[in-house]
Amino acid sequence: MPPDATQPSSLPPSSLPPSPARPPAPAARWRVLLAFVLVAMVTQLLWLNFAPLLVDIEARYRVDELTASMLVLPFPLLYVLLSLPSGRLIDRLGYRKVVGAGALVSAAGSLLRLDTAHFASLVAGQVVIALAQPFVVNGISKLVADWFQDEEAALATGLGTVGMFLGMAVGLASTPALVAGIGLKATMGVNAAVAFAAAGLWFLLCRERGTAEAVAPSPWRELLANRGLRLSVVLALLGLGYFNGLTTWLEQLLAPRGLDAEQAGAVGGVVVLGGIVGAIVVPLLADHLRVRRLPLILCVAVAAAANLWMAAAGSYGELLLSGALLGFAFMPAFALLLTMTGESVPAHDNGVATGLLMLAGNGGAVVVLLLSPPPGAGAATGPGRCWWA
């Protein structure tokens, strides 16, 4: 939280002053954070189950490319609509209730996908899960403000984002192998069981400390006047928009290079696994050095270089290495951006501030996806080329 919790700072801090005296955070904070990691992981896993299977989905259900993409497109679209309401609800009702409700709705949506005989049932399940996603993911900053002191904030946020990206890695890398081994219906059944287990563990392990609930949320005008928050929103619009779009079209982008669904899923998996390492290491160093802006700038520069390397990669091995580096640099940048956002507003506004950040990121993804239709076999000369330009 910011040094003065009653006045939001005008710019994200590049270095942090010593924290005011606060009671030591209980050891239970790690248990609560673990519960969030689990539900966030499952939510993201359910989102990207079908991303590495889109080409196979087209053949299985005899649908075109755009129709198949309806299994992933509802997520950024609905996040744009629900990000701010979910953030405000988290600020008003608390993250335990709202995140828990989101986890239960996600699990219910996963049941609809058990009807694998009908493409419409898969889409319906994905829409329900997409409706729940903002209510889960937007809880991270509020939880960190409630349980963690300033010197642990970036690390805790980084570990929270690990759950999100670990779910993405599992969804991208494991789904093709599971479908090949046990079939689509059984894979959906496994995912549904995992979703209900995660929701149950959330209510079992999570409780609120209440330190971020002292006053009512600030009015919108005051929040939007915060220059630090506005800067974070712009950065999220550009960075998260690009990354979410890349994740959505990854299989189609790699198909012209001769990669099948499992290989494309593996590339997506190493991007996320590299990000998990980065999301732990970089925020840990940022907390130790009490800096934010410098590591964020370095991460953005390395991510840009890794993207260029990925575009020029001439082999599957190079794609794996460049993807891992891209994830290592990009994902801690996201964690630092979330931390800076939380530190630029009072603790009682963490939920809606995170909602604004995620609104911008998913809004950017929607724009990118609309400007770049799904690249087909002619991606090397078609609109999908913009990803590698």
mmCIF file of N, CA, C and O in Angstrom, residues 132-216:
data_model
loop_
_atom_site.group_PDB
_atom_site.id
_atom_site.type_symbol
_atom_site.label_atom_id
_atom_site.label_comp_id
_atom_site.label_asym_id
_atom_site.label_seq_id
_atom_site.Cartn_x
_atom_site.Cartn_y
_atom_site.Cartn_z
ATOM 1 N N ALA A 132 -17.106 -15.532 -14.964
ATOM 2 C CA ALA A 132 -16.568 -15.645 -13.608
ATOM 3 C C ALA A 132 -15.129 -15.158 -13.495
ATOM 4 O O ALA A 132 -14.688 -14.760 -12.409
ATOM 5 N N GLN A 133 -14.379 -15.201 -14.585
ATOM 6 C CA GLN A 133 -12.941 -14.947 -14.531
ATOM 7 C C GLN A 133 -12.561 -13.619 -13.865
ATOM 8 O O GLN A 133 -11.667 -13.599 -12.987
ATOM 9 N N PRO A 134 -13.171 -12.483 -14.194
ATOM 10 C CA PRO A 134 -12.756 -11.225 -13.550
ATOM 11 C C PRO A 134 -12.955 -11.227 -12.040
ATOM 12 O O PRO A 134 -12.190 -10.587 -11.313
ATOM 13 N N PHE A 135 -13.968 -11.928 -11.557
ATOM 14 C CA PHE A 135 -14.254 -11.940 -10.127
ATOM 15 C C PHE A 135 -13.214 -12.751 -9.354
ATOM 16 O O PHE A 135 -13.077 -12.577 -8.143
ATOM 17 N N VAL A 136 -12.491 -13.617 -10.043
ATOM 18 C CA VAL A 136 -11.394 -14.357 -9.422
ATOM 19 C C VAL A 136 -10.093 -13.571 -9.543
ATOM 20 O O VAL A 136 -9.442 -13.247 -8.540
ATOM 21 N N VAL A 137 -9.712 -13.234 -10.754
ATOM 22 C CA VAL A 137 -8.389 -12.671 -11.011
ATOM 23 C C VAL A 137 -8.211 -11.306 -10.369
ATOM 24 O O VAL A 137 -7.121 -10.990 -9.858
ATOM 25 N N ASN A 138 -9.247 -10.481 -10.325
ATOM 26 C CA ASN A 138 -9.111 -9.124 -9.800
ATOM 27 C C ASN A 138 -8.960 -9.068 -8.288
ATOM 28 O O ASN A 138 -8.779 -7.984 -7.732
ATOM 29 N N GLY A 139 -8.995 -10.211 -7.615
ATOM 30 C CA GLY A 139 -8.854 -10.213 -6.162
ATOM 31 C C GLY A 139 -7.435 -10.126 -5.655
ATOM 32 O O GLY A 139 -7.217 -9.896 -4.452
ATOM 33 N N ILE A 140 -6.432 -10.252 -6.530
ATOM 34 C CA ILE A 140 -5.056 -10.389 -6.058
ATOM 35 C C ILE A 140 -4.559 -9.160 -5.299
ATOM 36 O O ILE A 140 -3.955 -9.283 -4.230
ATOM 37 N N SER A 141 -4.780 -7.952 -5.818
ATOM 38 C CA SER A 141 -4.229 -6.760 -5.170
ATOM 39 C C SER A 141 -4.874 -6.516 -3.809
ATOM 40 O O SER A 141 -4.209 -6.088 -2.858
ATOM 41 N N LYS A 142 -6.163 -6.786 -3.706
ATOM 42 C CA LYS A 142 -6.861 -6.616 -2.429
ATOM 43 C C LYS A 142 -6.325 -7.594 -1.397
ATOM 44 O O LYS A 142 -6.108 -7.237 -0.228
ATOM 45 N N LEU A 143 -6.094 -8.824 -1.815
ATOM 46 C CA LEU A 143 -5.553 -9.837 -0.909
ATOM 47 C C LEU A 143 -4.162 -9.437 -0.429
ATOM 48 O O LEU A 143 -3.848 -9.541 0.772
ATOM 49 N N VAL A 144 -3.312 -8.977 -1.346
ATOM 50 C CA VAL A 144 -1.946 -8.576 -0.971
ATOM 51 C C VAL A 144 -1.984 -7.398 -0.010
ATOM 52 O O VAL A 144 -1.243 -7.368 0.986
ATOM 53 N N ALA A 145 -2.843 -6.396 -0.264
ATOM 54 C CA ALA A 145 -2.943 -5.251 0.630
ATOM 55 C C ALA A 145 -3.444 -5.659 2.016
ATOM 56 O O ALA A 145 -3.074 -5.055 3.026
ATOM 57 N N ASP A 146 -4.274 -6.693 2.076
ATOM 58 C CA ASP A 146 -4.851 -7.141 3.338
ATOM 59 C C ASP A 146 -3.848 -7.907 4.199
ATOM 60 O O ASP A 146 -3.833 -7.771 5.425
ATOM 61 N N TRP A 147 -2.972 -8.684 3.572
ATOM 62 C CA TRP A 147 -2.135 -9.614 4.314
ATOM 63 C C TRP A 147 -0.643 -9.304 4.312
ATOM 64 O O TRP A 147 0.087 -9.766 5.215
ATOM 65 N N PHE A 148 -0.141 -8.554 3.341
ATOM 66 C CA PHE A 148 1.308 -8.430 3.169
ATOM 67 C C PHE A 148 1.774 -6.995 3.373
ATOM 68 O O PHE A 148 1.110 -6.041 2.950
ATOM 69 N N GLN A 149 2.932 -6.847 4.001
ATOM 70 C CA GLN A 149 3.530 -5.540 4.183
ATOM 71 C C GLN A 149 4.240 -5.110 2.898
ATOM 72 O O GLN A 149 4.458 -5.907 1.989
ATOM 73 N N ASP A 150 4.598 -3.823 2.842
ATOM 74 C CA ASP A 150 5.136 -3.253 1.614
ATOM 75 C C ASP A 150 6.362 -3.999 1.103
ATOM 76 O O ASP A 150 6.533 -4.173 -0.101
ATOM 77 N N GLU A 151 7.230 -4.443 2.021
ATOM 78 C CA GLU A 151 8.473 -5.084 1.591
ATOM 79 C C GLU A 151 8.258 -6.488 1.025
ATOM 80 O O GLU A 151 9.190 -7.108 0.508
ATOM 81 N N GLU A 152 7.041 -7.005 1.127
ATOM 82 C CA GLU A 152 6.714 -8.296 0.524
ATOM 83 C C GLU A 152 5.683 -8.184 -0.593
ATOM 84 O O GLU A 152 5.302 -9.190 -1.185
ATOM 85 N N ALA A 153 5.252 -6.957 -0.903
ATOM 86 C CA ALA A 153 4.117 -6.784 -1.806
ATOM 87 C C ALA A 153 4.407 -7.290 -3.215
ATOM 88 O O ALA A 153 3.587 -7.983 -3.825
ATOM 89 N N ALA A 154 5.582 -6.932 -3.764
ATOM 90 C CA ALA A 154 5.885 -7.354 -5.137
ATOM 91 C C ALA A 154 6.039 -8.868 -5.227
ATOM 92 O O ALA A 154 5.559 -9.495 -6.182
ATOM 93 N N LEU A 155 6.700 -9.480 -4.242
ATOM 94 C CA LEU A 155 6.858 -10.934 -4.244
ATOM 95 C C LEU A 155 5.505 -11.619 -4.138
ATOM 96 O O LEU A 155 5.218 -12.575 -4.878
ATOM 97 N N ALA A 156 4.647 -11.149 -3.233
ATOM 98 C CA ALA A 156 3.325 -11.766 -3.068
ATOM 99 C C ALA A 156 2.496 -11.625 -4.342
ATOM 100 O O ALA A 156 1.824 -12.575 -4.767
ATOM 101 N N THR A 157 2.552 -10.445 -4.964
ATOM 102 C CA THR A 157 1.823 -10.259 -6.220
ATOM 103 C C THR A 157 2.397 -11.152 -7.305
ATOM 104 O O THR A 157 1.653 -11.735 -8.107
ATOM 105 N N GLY A 158 3.732 -11.263 -7.348
ATOM 106 C CA GLY A 158 4.364 -12.151 -8.319
ATOM 107 C C GLY A 158 3.932 -13.596 -8.140
ATOM 108 O O GLY A 158 3.635 -14.292 -9.114
ATOM 109 N N LEU A 159 3.862 -14.052 -6.891
ATOM 110 C CA LEU A 159 3.426 -15.422 -6.635
ATOM 111 C C LEU A 159 1.948 -15.596 -7.009
ATOM 112 O O LEU A 159 1.543 -16.656 -7.494
ATOM 113 N N GLY A 160 1.146 -14.546 -6.784
ATOM 114 C CA GLY A 160 -0.250 -14.619 -7.196
ATOM 115 C C GLY A 160 -0.389 -14.745 -8.703
ATOM 116 O O GLY A 160 -1.204 -15.530 -9.199
ATOM 117 N N THR A 161 0.419 -13.996 -9.438
ATOM 118 C CA THR A 161 0.368 -14.103 -10.896
ATOM 119 C C THR A 161 0.927 -15.432 -11.379
ATOM 120 O O THR A 161 0.560 -15.900 -12.464
ATOM 121 N N VAL A 162 1.806 -16.046 -10.579
ATOM 122 C CA VAL A 162 2.291 -17.390 -10.923
ATOM 123 C C VAL A 162 1.120 -18.339 -11.089
ATOM 124 O O VAL A 162 1.092 -19.169 -12.002
ATOM 125 N N GLY A 163 0.121 -18.228 -10.196
ATOM 126 C CA GLY A 163 -1.053 -19.085 -10.319
ATOM 127 C C GLY A 163 -1.755 -18.886 -11.651
ATOM 128 O O GLY A 163 -2.140 -19.847 -12.322
ATOM 129 N N MET A 164 -1.909 -17.618 -12.044
ATOM 130 C CA MET A 164 -2.564 -17.335 -13.323
ATOM 131 C C MET A 164 -1.788 -17.958 -14.480
ATOM 132 O O MET A 164 -2.356 -18.621 -15.358
ATOM 133 N N PHE A 165 -0.487 -17.746 -14.490
ATOM 134 C CA PHE A 165 0.313 -18.190 -15.623
ATOM 135 C C PHE A 165 0.605 -19.691 -15.580
ATOM 136 O O PHE A 165 0.777 -20.324 -16.615
ATOM 137 N N LEU A 166 0.639 -20.262 -14.376
ATOM 138 C CA LEU A 166 0.782 -21.707 -14.296
ATOM 139 C C LEU A 166 -0.447 -22.392 -14.888
ATOM 140 O O LEU A 166 -0.334 -23.400 -15.603
ATOM 141 N N GLY A 167 -1.625 -21.828 -14.619
ATOM 142 C CA GLY A 167 -2.833 -22.370 -15.235
ATOM 143 C C GLY A 167 -2.793 -22.255 -16.742
ATOM 144 O O GLY A 167 -3.217 -23.171 -17.462
ATOM 145 N N MET A 168 -2.267 -21.143 -17.247
ATOM 146 C CA MET A 168 -2.119 -20.992 -18.694
ATOM 147 C C MET A 168 -1.178 -22.051 -19.255
ATOM 148 O O MET A 168 -1.439 -22.649 -20.304
ATOM 149 N N ALA A 169 -0.065 -22.291 -18.548
ATOM 150 C CA ALA A 169 0.911 -23.285 -19.016
ATOM 151 C C ALA A 169 0.295 -24.673 -19.057
ATOM 152 O O ALA A 169 0.460 -25.415 -20.035
ATOM 153 N N VAL A 170 -0.436 -25.023 -17.996
ATOM 154 C CA VAL A 170 -1.057 -26.348 -17.949
ATOM 155 C C VAL A 170 -2.107 -26.478 -19.054
ATOM 156 O O VAL A 170 -2.196 -27.502 -19.739
ATOM 157 N N GLY A 171 -2.909 -25.421 -19.230
ATOM 158 C CA GLY A 171 -3.937 -25.466 -20.267
ATOM 159 C C GLY A 171 -3.351 -25.608 -21.659
ATOM 160 O O GLY A 171 -3.859 -26.374 -22.486
ATOM 161 N N LEU A 172 -2.257 -24.885 -21.929
ATOM 162 C CA LEU A 172 -1.653 -24.921 -23.257
ATOM 163 C C LEU A 172 -0.879 -26.215 -23.512
ATOM 164 O O LEU A 172 -0.947 -26.787 -24.600
ATOM 165 N N ALA A 173 -0.123 -26.659 -22.508
ATOM 166 C CA ALA A 173 0.808 -27.770 -22.730
ATOM 167 C C ALA A 173 0.189 -29.137 -22.491
ATOM 168 O O ALA A 173 0.552 -30.115 -23.161
ATOM 169 N N SER A 174 -0.739 -29.251 -21.539
ATOM 170 C CA SER A 174 -1.229 -30.581 -21.170
ATOM 171 C C SER A 174 -2.488 -31.000 -21.912
ATOM 172 O O SER A 174 -2.739 -32.197 -22.095
ATOM 173 N N THR A 175 -3.313 -30.030 -22.326
ATOM 174 C CA THR A 175 -4.596 -30.393 -22.926
ATOM 175 C C THR A 175 -4.459 -31.254 -24.179
ATOM 176 O O THR A 175 -5.154 -32.276 -24.306
ATOM 177 N N PRO A 176 -3.572 -30.887 -25.134
ATOM 178 C CA PRO A 176 -3.452 -31.768 -26.311
ATOM 179 C C PRO A 176 -3.047 -33.191 -25.953
ATOM 180 O O PRO A 176 -3.566 -34.159 -26.526
ATOM 181 N N ALA A 177 -2.120 -33.341 -24.997
ATOM 182 C CA ALA A 177 -1.683 -34.683 -24.602
ATOM 183 C C ALA A 177 -2.811 -35.446 -23.919
ATOM 184 O O ALA A 177 -3.002 -36.654 -24.151
ATOM 185 N N LEU A 178 -3.580 -34.772 -23.059
ATOM 186 C CA LEU A 178 -4.691 -35.433 -22.383
ATOM 187 C C LEU A 178 -5.755 -35.868 -23.380
ATOM 188 O O LEU A 178 -6.279 -36.991 -23.305
ATOM 189 N N VAL A 179 -6.083 -34.983 -24.307
ATOM 190 C CA VAL A 179 -7.105 -35.325 -25.308
ATOM 191 C C VAL A 179 -6.634 -36.506 -26.149
ATOM 192 O O VAL A 179 -7.421 -37.421 -26.453
ATOM 193 N N ALA A 180 -5.348 -36.517 -26.509
ATOM 194 C CA ALA A 180 -4.822 -37.638 -27.295
ATOM 195 C C ALA A 180 -4.842 -38.931 -26.496
ATOM 196 O O ALA A 180 -5.047 -40.019 -27.051
ATOM 197 N N GLY A 181 -4.666 -38.846 -25.167
ATOM 198 C CA GLY A 181 -4.579 -40.044 -24.343
ATOM 199 C C GLY A 181 -5.906 -40.577 -23.848
ATOM 200 O O GLY A 181 -6.145 -41.790 -23.869
ATOM 201 N N ILE A 182 -6.798 -39.689 -23.383
ATOM 202 C CA ILE A 182 -8.041 -40.161 -22.762
ATOM 203 C C ILE A 182 -9.290 -39.624 -23.457
ATOM 204 O O ILE A 182 -10.404 -39.985 -23.067
ATOM 205 N N GLY A 183 -9.128 -38.775 -24.446
ATOM 206 C CA GLY A 183 -10.281 -38.243 -25.178
ATOM 207 C C GLY A 183 -10.750 -36.910 -24.631
ATOM 208 O O GLY A 183 -10.443 -36.530 -23.487
ATOM 209 N N LEU A 184 -11.515 -36.198 -25.428
ATOM 210 C CA LEU A 184 -11.968 -34.854 -25.058
ATOM 211 C C LEU A 184 -12.925 -34.884 -23.875
ATOM 212 O O LEU A 184 -12.807 -34.077 -22.945
ATOM 213 N N LYS A 185 -13.881 -35.800 -23.867
ATOM 214 C CA LYS A 185 -14.876 -35.836 -22.789
ATOM 215 C C LYS A 185 -14.227 -36.101 -21.433
ATOM 216 O O LYS A 185 -14.532 -35.432 -20.437
ATOM 217 N N ALA A 186 -13.326 -37.088 -21.376
ATOM 218 C CA ALA A 186 -12.649 -37.391 -20.115
ATOM 219 C C ALA A 186 -11.786 -36.222 -19.666
ATOM 220 O O ALA A 186 -11.690 -35.928 -18.463
ATOM 221 N N THR A 187 -11.158 -35.537 -20.606
ATOM 222 C CA THR A 187 -10.353 -34.366 -20.268
ATOM 223 C C THR A 187 -11.216 -33.288 -19.636
ATOM 224 O O THR A 187 -10.829 -32.663 -18.637
ATOM 225 N N MET A 188 -12.404 -33.055 -20.193
ATOM 226 C CA MET A 188 -13.316 -32.079 -19.608
ATOM 227 C C MET A 188 -13.757 -32.507 -18.210
ATOM 228 O O MET A 188 -13.942 -31.674 -17.305
ATOM 229 N N GLY A 189 -13.927 -33.820 -18.005
ATOM 230 C CA GLY A 189 -14.291 -34.321 -16.682
ATOM 231 C C GLY A 189 -13.199 -34.084 -15.662
ATOM 232 O O GLY A 189 -13.467 -33.675 -14.518
ATOM 233 N N VAL A 190 -11.946 -34.313 -16.040
ATOM 234 C CA VAL A 190 -10.818 -34.051 -15.144
ATOM 235 C C VAL A 190 -10.781 -32.573 -14.770
ATOM 236 O O VAL A 190 -10.605 -32.204 -13.594
ATOM 237 N N ASN A 191 -10.970 -31.705 -15.766
ATOM 238 C CA ASN A 191 -10.939 -30.275 -15.497
ATOM 239 C C ASN A 191 -12.060 -29.846 -14.556
ATOM 240 O O ASN A 191 -11.862 -28.989 -13.679
ATOM 241 N N ALA A 192 -13.242 -30.411 -14.723
ATOM 242 C CA ALA A 192 -14.359 -30.058 -13.848
ATOM 243 C C ALA A 192 -14.072 -30.477 -12.409
ATOM 244 O O ALA A 192 -14.345 -29.722 -11.465
ATOM 245 N N ALA A 193 -13.514 -31.661 -12.218
ATOM 246 C CA ALA A 193 -13.180 -32.129 -10.868
ATOM 247 C C ALA A 193 -12.152 -31.206 -10.214
ATOM 248 O O ALA A 193 -12.267 -30.847 -9.030
ATOM 249 N N VAL A 194 -11.152 -30.804 -10.979
ATOM 250 C CA VAL A 194 -10.124 -29.904 -10.458
ATOM 251 C C VAL A 194 -10.733 -28.552 -10.087
ATOM 252 O O VAL A 194 -10.387 -27.952 -9.058
ATOM 253 N N ALA A 195 -11.674 -28.065 -10.903
ATOM 254 C CA ALA A 195 -12.291 -26.763 -10.641
ATOM 255 C C ALA A 195 -13.082 -26.779 -9.330
ATOM 256 O O ALA A 195 -12.999 -25.838 -8.528
ATOM 257 N N PHE A 196 -13.860 -27.832 -9.095
ATOM 258 C CA PHE A 196 -14.621 -27.905 -7.852
ATOM 259 C C PHE A 196 -13.707 -28.086 -6.644
ATOM 260 O O PHE A 196 -13.961 -27.526 -5.570
ATOM 261 N N ALA A 197 -12.618 -28.839 -6.793
ATOM 262 C CA ALA A 197 -11.669 -29.009 -5.696
ATOM 263 C C ALA A 197 -11.022 -27.679 -5.322
ATOM 264 O O ALA A 197 -10.867 -27.350 -4.132
ATOM 265 N N ALA A 198 -10.634 -26.898 -6.321
ATOM 266 C CA ALA A 198 -9.998 -25.603 -6.060
ATOM 267 C C ALA A 198 -10.958 -24.650 -5.358
ATOM 268 O O ALA A 198 -10.568 -23.928 -4.422
ATOM 269 N N ALA A 199 -12.235 -24.634 -5.791
ATOM 270 C CA ALA A 199 -13.223 -23.769 -5.148
ATOM 271 C C ALA A 199 -13.419 -24.162 -3.682
ATOM 272 O O ALA A 199 -13.507 -23.298 -2.788
ATOM 273 N N GLY A 200 -13.465 -25.456 -3.408
ATOM 274 C CA GLY A 200 -13.608 -25.903 -2.030
ATOM 275 C C GLY A 200 -12.416 -25.520 -1.172
ATOM 276 O O GLY A 200 -12.576 -25.081 -0.024
ATOM 277 N N LEU A 201 -11.205 -25.646 -1.724
ATOM 278 C CA LEU A 201 -10.002 -25.280 -0.973
ATOM 279 C C LEU A 201 -9.946 -23.781 -0.703
ATOM 280 O O LEU A 201 -9.435 -23.352 0.335
ATOM 281 N N TRP A 202 -10.478 -22.985 -1.617
ATOM 282 C CA TRP A 202 -10.501 -21.544 -1.381
ATOM 283 C C TRP A 202 -11.286 -21.214 -0.112
ATOM 284 O O TRP A 202 -10.802 -20.485 0.764
ATOM 285 N N PHE A 203 -12.493 -21.750 0.011
ATOM 286 C CA PHE A 203 -13.298 -21.455 1.194
ATOM 287 C C PHE A 203 -12.706 -22.083 2.455
ATOM 288 O O PHE A 203 -12.878 -21.548 3.554
ATOM 289 N N LEU A 204 -11.993 -23.178 2.296
ATOM 290 C CA LEU A 204 -11.380 -23.826 3.450
ATOM 291 C C LEU A 204 -10.162 -23.059 3.964
ATOM 292 O O LEU A 204 -9.958 -22.927 5.181
ATOM 293 N N LEU A 205 -9.345 -22.523 3.058
ATOM 294 C CA LEU A 205 -8.065 -21.938 3.435
ATOM 295 C C LEU A 205 -8.099 -20.423 3.599
ATOM 296 O O LEU A 205 -7.242 -19.858 4.287
ATOM 297 N N CYS A 206 -9.039 -19.752 2.950
ATOM 298 C CA CYS A 206 -8.990 -18.292 2.903
ATOM 299 C C CYS A 206 -9.832 -17.655 4.005
ATOM 300 O O CYS A 206 -10.953 -18.091 4.277
ATOM 301 N N ARG A 207 -9.281 -16.649 4.613
ATOM 302 C CA ARG A 207 -10.048 -15.749 5.475
ATOM 303 C C ARG A 207 -9.493 -14.343 5.273
ATOM 304 O O ARG A 207 -8.373 -14.166 4.801
ATOM 305 N N GLU A 208 -10.291 -13.345 5.630
ATOM 306 C CA GLU A 208 -9.878 -11.955 5.459
ATOM 307 C C GLU A 208 -9.382 -11.391 6.775
ATOM 308 O O GLU A 208 -9.955 -11.633 7.830
ATOM 309 N N ARG A 209 -8.312 -10.633 6.681
ATOM 310 C CA ARG A 209 -7.748 -9.974 7.853
ATOM 311 C C ARG A 209 -8.469 -8.658 8.131
ATOM 312 O O ARG A 209 -8.537 -8.204 9.264
ATOM 313 N N GLY A 210 -8.952 -8.018 7.061
ATOM 314 C CA GLY A 210 -9.751 -6.814 7.220
ATOM 315 C C GLY A 210 -8.984 -5.517 7.238
ATOM 316 O O GLY A 210 -9.578 -4.452 7.410
ATOM 317 N N THR A 211 -7.652 -5.541 7.024
ATOM 318 C CA THR A 211 -6.875 -4.307 7.106
ATOM 319 C C THR A 211 -7.085 -3.403 5.911
ATOM 320 O O THR A 211 -6.725 -2.232 5.950
ATOM 321 N N ALA A 212 -7.661 -3.906 4.817
ATOM 322 C CA ALA A 212 -7.883 -3.089 3.625
ATOM 323 C C ALA A 212 -9.337 -2.639 3.499
ATOM 324 O O ALA A 212 -9.768 -2.208 2.454
ATOM 325 N N GLU A 213 -10.100 -2.728 4.594
ATOM 326 C CA GLU A 213 -11.529 -2.418 4.521
ATOM 327 C C GLU A 213 -11.890 -1.232 5.420
ATOM 328 O O GLU A 213 -13.010 -1.109 5.879
ATOM 329 N N ALA A 214 -10.920 -0.330 5.678
ATOM 330 C CA ALA A 214 -11.142 0.706 6.676
ATOM 331 C C ALA A 214 -12.189 1.738 6.255
ATOM 332 O O ALA A 214 -12.983 2.192 7.064
ATOM 333 N N VAL A 215 -12.195 2.153 4.987
ATOM 334 C CA VAL A 215 -13.111 3.193 4.529
ATOM 335 C C VAL A 215 -13.759 2.764 3.224
ATOM 336 O O VAL A 215 -13.341 1.799 2.596
ATOM 337 N N ALA A 216 -14.780 3.526 2.826
ATOM 338 C CA ALA A 216 -15.477 3.217 1.581
ATOM 339 C C ALA A 216 -14.584 3.498 0.378
ATOM 340 O O ALA A 216 -13.675 4.325 0.439
#
